[in-house]
Every structure is written in C-alpha cells, then in structure tokens.
Amino acid sequence: GDSVTQMEGPVTLSEEAFLTINCTYTATGYPSLFWYVQYPGEGLQLLLKATKADDKGSNKGFEATYRKETTSFHLEKGSVQVSDSAVYFCALSEGTSYDKVIFGPGTSLSVIP
Amino acid sequence: GAVVSQHPSRVICKSGTSVKIECRSLDFQATTMFWYRQFPKQSLMLMATSNEGSKATYEQGVEKDKFLINHASLTLSTLTVTSAHPEDSSFYICSARDSRLAGNEQFFGPGTRLTVL
C-alpha cells in the first residue's frame, strides 16, 4: 500500500541554519504531496503542497519540489528561526481525492538561538 | 477561511465514563469529516471517515462501538469515547473538507487531549 518515509529526528539546528528534511513516498498512482506542521500542543497546519510532478510548493520560506523520478518531496528552508521549532509531517493523498491522507512518522525540529 | 474548531481542547475523565468531543467547521460546509488519533511522538492514525448524514466508515482495528461518531450536520461531527479506559488516553484530531469542491484538501482542528484516569 501507499506509504511515506521521513528522516528520523529529532533535528536540532542553530538559528539561521539551512534545513532539509527528507521525505520519500511509495504510491501506486499519482499522489498529491503535502507538508504539515504541528506546533507544540496544537493540531496540524498545512505548510505547503504539490499536486503533480515538478511542482514546487512554497510557504513562509519553506519549499519542497515534487520529484517523481526519485519519489521524493524534501522540505527545505534557507534560514530557520526559533519559531520554526515544531514537528513536520510529510503526507500524501492519491490524486486529487483528499479523503485518504497518509502521514509519515513526523520529524521534530528544534531551533536554538 | 477554512477554520475547524474542536471542543474541548483538554478533558480529564475517570475510567468507565464516556467523553464527547465536538468538531466544527466554522466557515465552510464539511461534507466529510475525519477523526485521527495521535500517540505521543507518533504520527496521526486515521480512525474513521464520516460523511454527513451517513454512518461512519471505520479503519481496520478501530472499535466502532467504542468510538461512536455522529455527523448529523454539515458543520458538526462528534466523537464519543464510550467507557473510556487509560489506554484511550491520546490526542484526538479531527479534520474536515467539502468533498463537492475539486482539489479541496482537509483542514485540521487544533486537537483534543484526552486523559483517562
């Protein structure tokens, strides 16, 4: 079945460091891909998404490019801030039917001043 | 837009009691609502999917008599944990979407932390 794999955390970075969180997926069709962020004690917020190959999703300085050839959707940010400390979930949904969202295990990010 | 609320945000109850959690879509009609469970430091696991006016569809391994879901209107779904036990303690998150709109993703609520003593 479909699945999502993320790099294991926790990840600790200094402020203004470059961030990469790796995400790869397995899917039978052509999924839409998402990154969600969860701040401590809160629910999930959609950070960015991409619906087809080579699409780049971007928001709040974060970017991820849908790479069909490597089945990847790595999250990057050029300069992290303390306020970016959160858990990041990579996820997929088959096609444009968003009824079945499969989440990766999550990667915890801590940014220290 | 696309705001989903949950109530309560935290609840503590005694073992054997039932707890009801509400999920509301505040500014859109949610034809479909989803209930997830999240254990500490783990990912979200889908428990059930409910379409307005229909019975919920439960994922494998989720007891439908234990986790009662009602989705009686386009803006409200409820999850009732019946005869709660300490192992039911978890973070419950709902999400909602309008399935009639193409490309409309799920919008998530802030979650409810349930602690069963």
Coordinates of N, CA and C in Angstrom, one line a residue:
Chain A
G1 N 0.8 -1.2 0.0 CA 0.0 0.0 0.0 C 0.9 1.3 0.0
D2 N 0.2 2.4 -0.1 CA 0.9 3.7 -0.1 C 1.6 3.9 1.2
S3 N 2.7 4.6 1.2 CA 3.4 4.9 2.5 C 4.3 6.1 2.3
V4 N 4.7 6.7 3.4 CA 5.5 7.9 3.4 C 6.6 7.6 4.5
T5 N 7.8 7.9 4.1 CA 9.0 7.7 4.9 C 9.7 9.1 5.1
Q6 N 10.0 9.4 6.3 CA 10.7 10.6 6.6 C 12.0 10.3 7.4
M7 N 13.0 11.3 7.3 CA 14.2 11.1 8.1 C 13.8 11.2 9.6
E8 N 14.5 10.4 10.3 CA 14.2 10.4 11.7 C 14.8 11.6 12.4
G9 N 14.1 12.1 13.4 CA 14.6 13.2 14.2 C 15.1 12.6 15.6
P10 N 15.2 13.5 16.6 CA 14.9 15.0 16.4 C 16.1 15.6 15.7
V11 N 15.8 16.7 15.0 CA 16.8 17.6 14.4 C 16.9 18.8 15.2
T12 N 18.2 19.2 15.5 CA 18.5 20.4 16.2 C 19.4 21.3 15.4
L13 N 19.0 22.5 15.2 CA 19.7 23.4 14.3 C 19.9 24.7 15.1
S14 N 20.9 25.5 14.7 CA 21.1 26.8 15.2 C 20.3 27.8 14.3
E15 N 19.9 28.9 14.9 CA 19.1 29.9 14.2 C 19.9 30.3 12.9
E16 N 19.2 30.5 11.8 CA 19.8 30.9 10.5 C 20.5 29.7 9.8
A17 N 20.4 28.5 10.3 CA 21.0 27.4 9.6 C 20.1 26.9 8.5
F18 N 20.6 26.1 7.6 CA 19.8 25.6 6.4 C 19.2 24.3 6.9
L19 N 17.9 24.2 6.5 CA 17.1 23.0 6.9 C 16.8 22.1 5.7
T20 N 17.0 20.8 5.8 CA 16.5 19.8 4.9 C 15.9 18.7 5.7
I21 N 14.6 18.4 5.4 CA 14.0 17.2 6.0 C 13.6 16.3 4.8
N22 N 14.2 15.1 4.8 CA 14.0 14.2 3.6 C 12.6 13.5 3.8
C23 N 12.0 13.3 2.6 CA 10.7 12.6 2.6 C 10.7 11.8 1.3
T24 N 10.4 10.5 1.4 CA 10.2 9.7 0.2 C 8.8 9.0 0.3
Y25 N 8.3 8.6 -0.8 CA 6.9 8.0 -0.8 C 6.9 6.8 -1.7
T26 N 5.9 6.0 -1.4 CA 5.5 4.9 -2.2 C 4.0 5.0 -2.5
A27 N 3.7 5.0 -3.8 CA 2.3 5.1 -4.2 C 2.1 4.4 -5.5
T28 N 0.9 3.9 -5.7 CA 0.5 3.2 -6.9 C 0.1 4.1 -8.0
G29 N -0.4 5.3 -7.7 CA -0.9 6.2 -8.7 C 0.0 7.5 -8.7
Y30 N -0.7 8.6 -8.9 CA -0.1 9.9 -8.9 C -0.6 10.8 -7.8
P31 N 0.1 10.6 -6.6 CA -0.4 11.3 -5.4 C -0.2 12.8 -5.4
S32 N -1.0 13.5 -4.6 CA -0.6 14.8 -4.2 C 0.2 14.7 -2.9
L33 N 1.1 15.7 -2.8 CA 2.1 15.6 -1.6 C 1.9 16.8 -0.8
F34 N 2.1 16.6 0.5 CA 1.9 17.7 1.5 C 3.0 17.7 2.5
W35 N 3.2 18.9 3.1 CA 4.0 19.0 4.3 C 3.0 19.8 5.3
Y36 N 2.9 19.1 6.5 CA 2.1 19.7 7.5 C 3.1 20.1 8.7
V37 N 2.7 21.1 9.5 CA 3.5 21.4 10.6 C 2.6 21.4 11.9
Q38 N 3.1 20.9 12.9 CA 2.4 20.8 14.2 C 3.2 21.5 15.3
Y39 N 2.7 22.6 15.8 CA 3.4 23.3 16.9 C 3.0 22.6 18.2
P40 N 3.8 22.7 19.2 CA 3.5 22.0 20.5 C 2.1 22.2 21.0
G41 N 1.4 21.1 21.3 CA 0.1 21.2 21.8 C -1.0 21.6 20.9
E42 N -0.7 21.7 19.6 CA -1.7 22.1 18.6 C -2.0 21.1 17.6
G43 N -3.0 21.3 16.7 CA -3.3 20.5 15.6 C -2.3 20.7 14.5
L44 N -2.7 20.1 13.3 CA -1.8 20.3 12.1 C -2.2 21.5 11.3
Q45 N -1.2 22.1 10.7 CA -1.5 23.2 9.8 C -0.8 22.8 8.4
L46 N -1.5 23.0 7.3 CA -0.9 22.7 6.1 C 0.2 23.8 5.8
L47 N 1.4 23.3 5.5 CA 2.5 24.2 5.3 C 2.6 24.5 3.8
L48 N 2.6 23.4 3.0 CA 2.7 23.5 1.5 C 2.2 22.2 0.9
K49 N 2.0 22.3 -0.4 CA 1.6 21.1 -1.1 C 2.0 21.2 -2.6
A50 N 2.0 20.1 -3.3 CA 2.3 20.0 -4.7 C 1.4 18.9 -5.2
T51 N 0.8 19.1 -6.4 CA -0.2 18.1 -6.9 C 0.3 17.3 -8.1
K52 N 1.4 17.7 -8.7 CA 1.9 16.9 -9.8 C 3.4 17.1 -9.9
A53 N 4.0 16.2 -10.7 CA 5.5 16.1 -10.8 C 6.1 17.5 -11.2
D54 N 7.2 17.8 -10.6 CA 8.0 19.0 -10.8 C 7.3 20.3 -10.2
D55 N 6.2 20.2 -9.6 CA 5.6 21.3 -8.9 C 6.4 21.6 -7.7
K56 N 6.5 22.9 -7.4 CA 7.2 23.3 -6.2 C 6.2 24.0 -5.3
G57 N 6.1 23.5 -4.1 CA 5.2 24.1 -3.1 C 6.1 25.0 -2.3
S58 N 5.6 26.2 -1.9 CA 6.4 27.1 -1.0 C 5.4 27.9 -0.1
N59 N 6.0 28.2 1.1 CA 5.2 29.0 2.1 C 6.1 29.3 3.2
K60 N 6.1 30.6 3.7 CA 6.8 31.0 4.8 C 8.3 30.7 4.7
G61 N 8.9 30.7 3.5 CA 10.3 30.4 3.3 C 10.6 29.0 3.2
F62 N 9.6 28.1 3.3 CA 9.8 26.7 3.1 C 9.5 26.3 1.7
E63 N 10.3 25.3 1.2 CA 10.0 24.9 -0.2 C 10.1 23.4 -0.3
A64 N 9.4 22.8 -1.2 CA 9.5 21.4 -1.5 C 9.1 21.1 -2.9
T65 N 9.9 20.3 -3.6 CA 9.7 20.0 -5.0 C 9.3 18.6 -5.2
Y66 N 8.2 18.4 -5.9 CA 7.7 17.0 -6.2 C 8.6 16.4 -7.3
R67 N 9.3 15.4 -6.8 CA 10.3 14.7 -7.7 C 9.7 13.3 -8.0
K68 N 9.1 13.1 -9.1 CA 8.5 11.8 -9.4 C 9.6 10.7 -9.7
E69 N 10.7 11.1 -10.3 CA 11.8 10.2 -10.6 C 12.4 9.5 -9.4
T70 N 12.5 10.3 -8.3 CA 13.1 9.8 -7.1 C 12.0 9.6 -6.0
T71 N 10.8 9.8 -6.4 CA 9.6 9.7 -5.4 C 10.0 10.4 -4.1
S72 N 10.3 11.6 -4.2 CA 10.7 12.4 -3.1 C 10.0 13.8 -3.0
F73 N 10.0 14.3 -1.8 CA 9.4 15.6 -1.6 C 10.1 16.2 -0.4
H74 N 11.3 16.5 -0.5 CA 12.2 17.0 0.6 C 11.8 18.5 0.9
L75 N 11.7 18.7 2.2 CA 11.4 20.1 2.7 C 12.7 20.8 3.0
E76 N 12.8 22.1 2.5 CA 14.0 22.9 2.7 C 13.6 24.3 3.2
K77 N 14.5 24.9 3.9 CA 14.4 26.3 4.3 C 15.8 26.9 4.4
G78 N 16.0 28.0 3.8 CA 17.4 28.5 3.8 C 17.9 29.0 5.1
S79 N 17.0 29.5 6.0 CA 17.4 30.1 7.2 C 16.3 30.0 8.3
V80 N 16.5 29.0 9.2 CA 15.5 28.7 10.1 C 15.5 29.7 11.3
Q81 N 14.3 29.8 11.9 CA 14.2 30.7 13.1 C 13.7 29.8 14.3
V82 N 13.9 30.4 15.4 CA 13.4 29.7 16.6 C 11.9 29.3 16.5
S83 N 11.2 30.2 15.9 CA 9.7 29.9 15.8 C 9.4 28.8 14.8
D84 N 10.3 28.3 14.1 CA 10.1 27.1 13.3 C 10.2 25.8 14.0
S85 N 10.5 25.9 15.3 CA 10.6 24.6 16.1 C 9.2 24.0 16.2
A86 N 9.1 22.8 15.7 CA 7.8 22.1 15.6 C 8.0 20.7 15.1
V87 N 7.0 20.0 14.9 CA 7.1 18.6 14.2 C 6.5 18.8 12.8
Y88 N 7.2 18.2 11.9 CA 6.9 18.4 10.5 C 6.5 17.0 9.9
F89 N 5.3 16.9 9.3 CA 4.8 15.7 8.7 C 4.7 15.8 7.2
C90 N 5.3 14.8 6.5 CA 5.2 14.7 5.1 C 3.9 13.8 4.9
A91 N 3.2 14.0 3.9 CA 1.9 13.2 3.7 C 1.6 13.1 2.2
L92 N 0.8 12.1 1.9 CA 0.3 12.0 0.5 C -1.1 11.7 0.5
S93 N -1.7 12.0 -0.6 CA -3.1 11.7 -0.9 C -3.2 11.3 -2.3
E94 N -3.9 10.2 -2.6 CA -4.0 9.8 -4.0 C -4.7 10.8 -4.9
G95 N -4.1 11.2 -6.0 CA -4.7 12.0 -6.9 C -5.2 13.3 -6.3
T96 N -6.4 13.7 -6.6 CA -7.0 14.9 -6.0 C -8.1 14.6 -5.1
S97 N -8.2 13.3 -4.8 CA -9.2 12.9 -3.8 C -8.5 12.9 -2.4
Y98 N -8.8 13.9 -1.6 CA -8.1 14.1 -0.4 C -8.7 13.4 0.8
D99 N -9.5 12.4 0.5 CA -10.2 11.7 1.6 C -9.3 10.8 2.3
K100 N -8.2 10.3 1.7 CA -7.3 9.4 2.3 C -5.9 10.0 2.4
V101 N -5.6 10.5 3.5 CA -4.3 11.1 3.7 C -3.4 10.2 4.5
I102 N -2.2 9.9 4.0 CA -1.3 9.0 4.7 C -0.1 9.9 5.1
F103 N 0.1 9.8 6.4 CA 1.2 10.6 7.0 C 2.4 9.8 7.3
G104 N 3.5 10.5 7.1 CA 4.8 10.0 7.6 C 4.9 10.1 9.1
P105 N 6.0 9.6 9.7 CA 6.1 9.5 11.1 C 6.3 10.8 11.8
G106 N 6.7 11.8 11.0 CA 7.0 13.1 11.6 C 8.4 13.3 12.0
T107 N 8.9 14.5 11.8 CA 10.3 14.9 12.2 C 10.3 16.1 13.1
S108 N 10.8 15.9 14.3 CA 10.8 17.0 15.3 C 12.0 17.9 15.0
L109 N 11.7 19.2 14.9 CA 12.8 20.2 14.7 C 12.9 21.1 15.9
S110 N 14.1 21.3 16.4 CA 14.3 22.3 17.4 C 15.3 23.3 16.9
V111 N 15.0 24.5 17.0 CA 16.0 25.6 16.5 C 16.4 26.4 17.8
I112 N 17.7 26.4 18.0 CA 18.2 27.1 19.2 C 18.8 28.4 18.8
P113 N 18.7 29.4 19.7 CA 19.2 30.7 19.4 C 20.7 30.7 19.2
Chain B
G1 N -10.1 31.8 6.0 CA -11.1 30.8 5.8 C -10.7 29.5 6.2
A2 N -11.7 28.5 6.1 CA -11.4 27.1 6.3 C -10.9 26.8 7.7
V3 N -11.7 27.2 8.7 CA -11.3 27.0 10.1 C -12.1 25.9 10.7
V4 N -11.4 25.0 11.4 CA -12.0 23.9 12.1 C -11.7 24.0 13.6
S5 N -12.8 23.9 14.4 CA -12.6 24.0 15.8 C -12.9 22.7 16.5
Q6 N -12.3 22.5 17.7 CA -12.6 21.3 18.5 C -12.9 21.7 19.9
H7 N -13.8 21.0 20.5 CA -14.2 21.3 21.9 C -14.5 20.0 22.6
P8 N -13.9 19.8 23.8 CA -13.0 20.7 24.5 C -11.6 20.5 24.0
S9 N -10.7 21.4 24.4 CA -9.3 21.2 24.0 C -8.6 20.2 24.9
R10 N -9.0 20.1 26.1 CA -8.5 19.1 27.0 C -9.6 18.6 27.9
V11 N -9.5 17.3 28.2 CA -10.5 16.7 29.1 C -9.9 15.6 29.9
I12 N -10.2 15.6 31.1 CA -9.7 14.5 32.0 C -11.0 13.8 32.6
C13 N -11.0 12.5 32.5 CA -12.2 11.8 33.0 C -11.8 10.5 33.8
K14 N -12.7 10.0 34.5 CA -12.5 8.8 35.2 C -12.7 7.6 34.3
S15 N -12.0 6.5 34.6 CA -12.2 5.3 33.9 C -13.6 4.8 33.9
G16 N -14.2 4.4 32.8 CA -15.6 3.9 32.8 C -16.6 4.9 32.3
T17 N -16.2 6.2 32.3 CA -17.1 7.2 31.9 C -17.0 7.4 30.3
S18 N -18.0 8.2 29.8 CA -17.9 8.5 28.3 C -17.6 9.9 28.1
V19 N -16.9 10.2 27.1 CA -16.5 11.6 26.7 C -16.9 11.9 25.3
K20 N -17.4 13.1 25.1 CA -17.8 13.5 23.8 C -16.9 14.7 23.3
I21 N -16.4 14.6 22.1 CA -15.6 15.6 21.5 C -16.3 16.1 20.3
E22 N -16.4 17.4 20.2 CA -17.0 18.1 19.1 C -16.0 18.6 18.1
C23 N -16.4 18.5 16.8 CA -15.6 19.1 15.7 C -16.5 19.9 14.9
R24 N -16.1 21.2 14.7 CA -17.0 22.1 13.9 C -16.2 22.8 12.8
S25 N -16.8 22.8 11.6 CA -16.3 23.7 10.5 C -17.0 25.0 10.7
L26 N -16.2 26.1 10.8 CA -16.7 27.4 11.2 C -17.1 28.2 10.0
D27 N -16.5 28.0 8.9 CA -16.8 28.9 7.8 C -16.9 28.2 6.4
F28 N -17.2 26.9 6.5 CA -17.5 26.1 5.3 C -18.3 24.9 5.7
Q29 N -18.9 24.3 4.7 CA -19.7 23.1 4.9 C -18.8 21.9 4.7
A30 N -18.8 21.1 5.7 CA -17.9 19.9 5.7 C -18.8 18.7 5.4
T31 N -18.7 18.3 4.1 CA -19.5 17.0 3.7 C -18.8 15.8 4.3
T32 N -17.5 15.9 4.5 CA -16.7 14.8 5.1 C -15.9 15.2 6.2
M33 N -15.9 14.5 7.3 CA -15.1 14.7 8.5 C -14.3 13.5 8.8
F34 N -13.1 13.7 9.4 CA -12.2 12.6 9.7 C -11.8 12.7 11.1
W35 N -11.6 11.6 11.7 CA -11.1 11.5 13.1 C -9.8 10.8 13.1
Y36 N -8.8 11.4 13.7 CA -7.5 10.8 13.9 C -7.1 10.7 15.3
R37 N -6.2 9.8 15.6 CA -5.6 9.6 16.9 C -4.1 9.7 16.8
Q38 N -3.5 10.4 17.8 CA -2.1 10.6 17.8 C -1.5 10.3 19.1
F39 N -0.7 9.3 19.2 CA 0.0 9.0 20.4 C 1.3 9.8 20.5
P40 N 1.8 10.0 21.7 CA 2.9 10.9 21.9 C 4.1 10.5 21.0
K41 N 4.6 11.6 20.4 CA 5.7 11.5 19.5 C 5.5 10.5 18.3
Q42 N 4.3 10.3 17.9 CA 3.9 9.5 16.8 C 3.1 10.2 15.8
S43 N 2.9 9.6 14.7 CA 2.1 10.2 13.6 C 0.6 10.1 13.8
L44 N -0.1 10.6 13.0 CA -1.6 10.5 13.1 C -2.1 9.2 12.4
M45 N -3.0 8.6 13.1 CA -3.6 7.4 12.6 C -5.1 7.7 12.3
L46 N -5.5 7.5 11.1 CA -6.9 7.7 10.8 C -7.8 6.6 11.5
M47 N -8.8 7.1 12.2 CA -9.7 6.2 12.9 C -11.0 5.9 12.1
A48 N -11.5 7.0 11.5 CA -12.8 6.8 10.8 C -13.0 8.0 9.9
T49 N -13.8 7.8 8.9 CA -14.3 8.8 8.0 C -15.8 8.9 8.1
S50 N -16.3 10.1 8.2 CA -17.8 10.2 8.2 C -18.3 11.2 7.2
N51 N -19.3 10.8 6.5 CA -20.0 11.7 5.5 C -21.3 12.2 6.1
E52 N -21.6 13.4 5.9 CA -22.8 14.0 6.6 C -24.0 13.2 6.2
G53 N -24.7 12.8 7.3 CA -26.0 12.0 7.1 C -25.8 10.5 7.0
S54 N -24.6 10.1 6.9 CA -24.3 8.6 6.8 C -23.5 8.1 8.0
K55 N -23.5 6.7 8.0 CA -22.7 6.1 9.1 C -21.3 6.2 8.8
A56 N -20.5 6.3 9.8 CA -19.0 6.5 9.6 C -18.4 5.2 9.1
T57 N -17.3 5.3 8.4 CA -16.5 4.2 8.0 C -15.3 4.1 8.8
Y58 N -15.1 3.0 9.5 CA -14.0 2.9 10.5 C -12.8 2.1 9.8
E59 N -11.7 2.5 10.2 CA -10.4 1.8 9.8 C -10.3 0.5 10.5
Q60 N -9.6 -0.4 9.9 CA -9.4 -1.7 10.5 C -8.8 -1.5 11.9
G61 N -9.3 -2.3 12.8 CA -8.8 -2.3 14.2 C -9.4 -1.2 15.1
V62 N -10.3 -0.4 14.6 CA -10.9 0.6 15.4 C -12.3 0.1 15.8
E63 N -12.6 0.1 17.1 CA -13.9 -0.5 17.5 C -15.0 0.6 17.4
K64 N -15.9 0.3 16.5 CA -17.0 1.3 16.2 C -17.9 1.5 17.4
D65 N -18.0 0.4 18.3 CA -18.9 0.6 19.4 C -18.2 1.3 20.6
K66 N -16.9 1.4 20.5 CA -16.2 2.1 21.5 C -16.0 3.6 21.1
F67 N -15.9 3.9 19.8 CA -15.7 5.2 19.3 C -16.9 5.6 18.4
L68 N -17.9 6.2 19.0 CA -19.1 6.5 18.3 C -19.0 7.8 17.6
I69 N -19.3 7.8 16.3 CA -19.1 9.0 15.5 C -20.5 9.4 15.0
N70 N -20.8 10.7 15.1 CA -22.1 11.2 14.6 C -21.7 12.4 13.7
H71 N -22.3 12.5 12.5 CA -22.1 13.6 11.6 C -23.4 14.1 11.1
A72 N -24.2 14.7 11.9 CA -25.6 15.0 11.6 C -25.8 16.2 10.8
S73 N -24.8 17.1 10.8 CA -25.0 18.3 10.0 C -23.7 18.6 9.2
L74 N -23.8 19.6 8.4 CA -22.6 19.9 7.5 C -21.6 20.7 8.2
T75 N -21.8 21.0 9.5 CA -20.8 21.8 10.2 C -20.4 21.1 11.6
L76 N -20.9 20.0 11.9 CA -20.6 19.4 13.2 C -20.5 17.9 13.1
S77 N -19.4 17.4 13.7 CA -19.3 15.9 13.9 C -18.9 15.7 15.3
T78 N -19.3 14.6 15.9 CA -18.9 14.3 17.3 C -18.3 13.0 17.4
L79 N -17.3 12.8 18.3 CA -16.7 11.6 18.6 C -17.0 11.3 20.1
T80 N -17.6 10.2 20.4 CA -17.8 9.8 21.8 C -17.0 8.6 22.1
V81 N -16.1 8.7 23.1 CA -15.4 7.6 23.6 C -16.2 7.0 24.7
T82 N -16.7 5.8 24.5 CA -17.6 5.2 25.5 C -16.7 4.3 26.4
S83 N -17.2 4.3 27.7 CA -16.5 3.6 28.7 C -15.0 3.7 28.6
A84 N -14.5 4.9 28.7 CA -13.1 5.2 28.5 C -12.2 4.5 29.5
H85 N -11.0 4.0 29.0 CA -10.0 3.4 29.9 C -8.7 4.2 29.7
P86 N -7.8 4.0 30.6 CA -6.5 4.7 30.5 C -5.8 4.5 29.1
E87 N -6.0 3.4 28.5 CA -5.3 3.2 27.2 C -6.0 4.0 26.1
D88 N -7.1 4.6 26.4 CA -7.7 5.5 25.4 C -7.2 6.9 25.5
S89 N -6.4 7.2 26.5 CA -5.7 8.5 26.6 C -4.9 8.8 25.4
S90 N -5.1 9.9 24.8 CA -4.5 10.2 23.5 C -4.8 11.6 23.1
F91 N -4.3 12.0 21.9 CA -4.6 13.3 21.3 C -5.5 13.0 20.1
Y92 N -6.7 13.5 20.1 CA -7.6 13.2 19.1 C -7.8 14.5 18.2
I93 N -7.6 14.3 16.9 CA -7.6 15.4 16.0 C -8.7 15.1 14.9
C94 N -9.5 16.1 14.6 CA -10.5 16.0 13.5 C -10.0 16.8 12.4
S95 N -10.5 16.5 11.2 CA -10.3 17.3 10.0 C -11.6 17.3 9.2
A96 N -11.7 18.2 8.3 CA -12.9 18.4 7.6 C -12.6 18.9 6.2
R97 N -13.5 18.5 5.2 CA -13.4 19.0 3.9 C -14.7 19.0 3.2
D98 N -14.9 19.8 2.2 CA -16.1 19.8 1.4 C -15.7 19.0 0.1
S99 N -16.2 17.8 0.1 CA -15.9 16.8 -1.0 C -16.5 17.2 -2.3
R100 N -17.4 18.2 -2.3 CA -18.0 18.6 -3.5 C -17.1 19.6 -4.3
L101 N -16.1 20.1 -3.6 CA -15.2 21.0 -4.3 C -13.9 20.3 -4.7
A102 N -13.6 20.3 -6.0 CA -12.5 19.6 -6.5 C -11.2 20.3 -6.0
G103 N -10.3 19.4 -5.6 CA -9.0 19.9 -5.1 C -9.0 20.5 -3.7
N104 N -10.1 20.3 -3.0 CA -10.2 20.9 -1.6 C -9.6 19.9 -0.6
E105 N -8.5 20.3 0.0 CA -7.9 19.4 1.0 C -8.6 19.4 2.3
Q106 N -8.1 18.6 3.2 CA -8.6 18.5 4.6 C -8.1 19.7 5.4
F107 N -8.9 20.2 6.2 CA -8.5 21.2 7.2 C -8.6 20.7 8.6
F108 N -7.6 20.9 9.4 CA -7.5 20.2 10.7 C -7.9 21.1 11.8
G109 N -8.5 20.4 12.8 CA -8.8 21.1 14.1 C -7.5 21.1 15.0
P110 N -7.6 21.9 16.1 CA -6.5 22.0 17.0 C -6.2 20.8 17.9
G111 N -7.1 19.9 17.9 CA -6.9 18.6 18.7 C -7.6 18.7 20.0
T112 N -7.8 17.6 20.6 CA -8.4 17.4 22.0 C -7.5 16.4 22.7
R113 N -7.0 16.8 23.8 CA -6.2 15.9 24.6 C -7.0 15.2 25.7
L114 N -7.2 13.9 25.5 CA -8.0 13.1 26.5 C -7.1 12.4 27.4
T115 N -7.3 12.6 28.7 CA -6.6 11.8 29.7 C -7.6 11.0 30.6
V116 N -7.5 9.7 30.6 CA -8.4 8.9 31.4 C -7.6 8.4 32.6
L117 N -8.2 8.7 33.8 CA -7.5 8.3 35.0 C -7.9 6.9 35.5

